One Martini backbone bead per residue (centre of mass of N, CA, C, O) as a GRO file, in nm:
protein
  117
    1MET     BB    1   1.070   0.362   0.018
    2GLY     BB    2   0.908   0.181   0.237
    3SER     BB    3   0.591   0.051   0.295
    4SER     BB    4   0.386  -0.210   0.254
    5GLY     BB    5   0.014  -0.215   0.239
    6TYR     BB    6  -0.299  -0.041   0.336
    7GLY     BB    7  -0.233   0.288   0.297
    8ALA     BB    8  -0.071   0.327   0.573
    9PHE     BB    9   0.125   0.453   0.790
   10GLY     BB   10   0.258   0.182   0.962
   11ASN     BB   11   0.099  -0.057   0.805
   12TYR     BB   12   0.148  -0.364   0.907
   13LYS     BB   13   0.152  -0.680   0.877
   14GLN     BB   14   0.010  -0.915   1.059
   15GLU     BB   15   0.017  -1.181   1.251
   16GLY     BB   16  -0.208  -1.340   1.139
   17ASN     BB   17  -0.586  -1.348   1.223
   18GLU     BB   18  -0.680  -1.241   1.504
   19ASP     BB   19  -0.814  -0.967   1.447
   20LEU     BB   20  -1.020  -1.072   1.234
   21CYS     BB   21  -1.177  -1.282   1.409
   22PHE     BB   22  -1.322  -1.029   1.594
   23ASN     BB   23  -1.475  -0.915   1.376
   24GLU     BB   24  -1.743  -0.784   1.262
   25ILE     BB   25  -2.010  -0.927   1.069
   26LYS     BB   26  -2.180  -0.709   0.848
   27ASP     BB   27  -2.420  -0.736   0.624
   28VAL     BB   28  -2.421  -1.029   0.489
   29ALA     BB   29  -2.457  -1.180   0.188
   30LEU     BB   30  -2.575  -1.466   0.103
   31GLU     BB   31  -2.516  -1.756  -0.076
   32ASP     BB   32  -2.731  -1.973  -0.231
   33VAL     BB   33  -3.026  -1.958  -0.101
   34SER     BB   34  -3.223  -2.100  -0.318
   35ARG     BB   35  -3.059  -2.401  -0.271
   36GLN     BB   36  -3.137  -2.440   0.022
   37GLU     BB   37  -3.291  -2.606   0.288
   38TYR     BB   38  -3.458  -2.386   0.410
   39LEU     BB   39  -3.628  -2.308   0.160
   40GLN     BB   40  -3.706  -2.596   0.069
   41ASN     BB   41  -3.848  -2.690   0.345
   42LYS     BB   42  -4.019  -2.411   0.427
   43GLY     BB   43  -4.087  -2.193   0.185
   44ARG     BB   44  -3.889  -1.986   0.330
   45LEU     BB   45  -3.743  -1.737   0.491
   46PRO     BB   46  -3.590  -1.601   0.727
   47VAL     BB   47  -3.637  -1.410   0.989
   48LEU     BB   48  -3.602  -1.158   1.166
   49MET     BB   49  -3.369  -1.237   1.424
   50GLU     BB   50  -3.268  -1.494   1.351
   51GLU     BB   51  -3.073  -1.743   1.458
   52VAL     BB   52  -2.722  -1.787   1.386
   53CYS     BB   53  -2.458  -1.997   1.235
   54VAL     BB   54  -2.159  -2.135   1.193
   55MET     BB   55  -2.040  -2.399   1.076
   56ASP     BB   56  -1.793  -2.623   1.190
   57SER     BB   57  -1.794  -2.713   0.888
   58LEU     BB   58  -1.766  -2.773   0.580
   59HIS     BB   59  -1.980  -2.710   0.288
   60ASN     BB   60  -1.887  -2.773  -0.007
   61LYS     BB   61  -1.620  -2.597   0.058
   62ARG     BB   62  -1.789  -2.408   0.257
   63ILE     BB   63  -1.905  -2.142   0.441
   64ALA     BB   64  -2.175  -2.193   0.661
   65VAL     BB   65  -2.517  -2.097   0.729
   66LYS     BB   66  -2.734  -2.148   1.013
   67SER     BB   67  -2.992  -2.238   1.193
   68VAL     BB   68  -3.024  -2.287   1.522
   69HIS     BB   69  -3.322  -2.414   1.557
   70GLU     BB   70  -3.349  -2.574   1.269
   71ASN     BB   71  -3.078  -2.677   1.133
   72LEU     BB   72  -3.055  -2.500   0.860
   73LEU     BB   73  -2.942  -2.419   0.563
   74ILE     BB   74  -2.907  -2.094   0.411
   75GLY     BB   75  -2.589  -2.026   0.343
   76TYR     BB   76  -2.305  -1.856   0.210
   77LEU     BB   77  -2.014  -1.725   0.242
   78PRO     BB   78  -1.813  -1.532   0.113
   79THR     BB   79  -1.479  -1.565   0.016
   80THR     BB   80  -1.380  -1.321   0.187
   81TYR     BB   81  -1.430  -1.526   0.457
   82SER     BB   82  -1.207  -1.761   0.455
   83TYR     BB   83  -1.038  -1.684   0.714
   84LEU     BB   84  -1.233  -1.822   0.925
   85LEU     BB   85  -1.114  -2.104   0.923
   86SER     BB   86  -0.866  -2.039   1.102
   87CYS     BB   87  -1.038  -1.948   1.342
   88MET     BB   88  -1.196  -2.214   1.384
   89LYS     BB   89  -0.936  -2.387   1.444
   90LYS     BB   90  -0.911  -2.211   1.727
   91GLY     BB   91  -1.232  -2.214   1.841
   92ILE     BB   92  -1.395  -2.019   1.684
   93ARG     BB   93  -1.721  -1.880   1.688
   94TYR     BB   94  -2.035  -1.804   1.503
   95PHE     BB   95  -2.282  -1.556   1.583
   96GLY     BB   96  -2.634  -1.449   1.510
   97GLN     BB   97  -2.835  -1.261   1.265
   98VAL     BB   98  -3.102  -1.166   1.096
   99ASN     BB   99  -3.131  -0.837   0.898
  100TYR     BB  100  -3.226  -0.963   0.612
  101SER     BB  101  -3.529  -1.035   0.404
  102THR     BB  102  -3.593  -1.159   0.064
  103GLU     BB  103  -3.774  -1.291  -0.233
  104SER     BB  104  -3.771  -1.015  -0.399
  105PRO     BB  105  -3.658  -1.105  -0.689
  106ILE     BB  106  -3.453  -1.244  -0.493
  107PRO     BB  107  -3.307  -1.433  -0.268
  108ILE     BB  108  -3.229  -1.262   0.047
  109VAL     BB  109  -2.964  -1.285   0.299
  110LYS     BB  110  -2.876  -1.113   0.596
  111VAL     BB  111  -2.591  -1.098   0.822
  112THR     BB  112  -2.478  -1.101   1.165
  113LEU     BB  113  -2.151  -1.156   1.315
  114ASN     BB  114  -1.998  -1.313   1.607
  115ALA     BB  115  -1.746  -1.383   1.817
  116GLU     BB  116  -1.659  -1.697   1.994
  117ASP     BB  117  -1.435  -1.861   2.249
   0.00000   0.00000   0.00000
């Protein structure tokens, strides 16, 4: 028979999401950037290295990323990262920076985030 899992021998599903909670979230393209308050209010996208954080609560039922200094919503994390909600309920917060930003042909912002408890 054998075990089912993630394609590696002896790779059993771990209890909870604790290990995932502290993984670096690298180069994630935020969703719905063109419709959010950062671009709408400032008329531009955030600059490289701008500090960002994940909002403490859901925004329109989504996990949102905002500018730390401007306190403006930049975009949403893809639903692939929905597991972060359970991490956030444990008191873990996510901070990082913008590492890619372009307005054409469509507005794109990529961020890297790290966990802090």
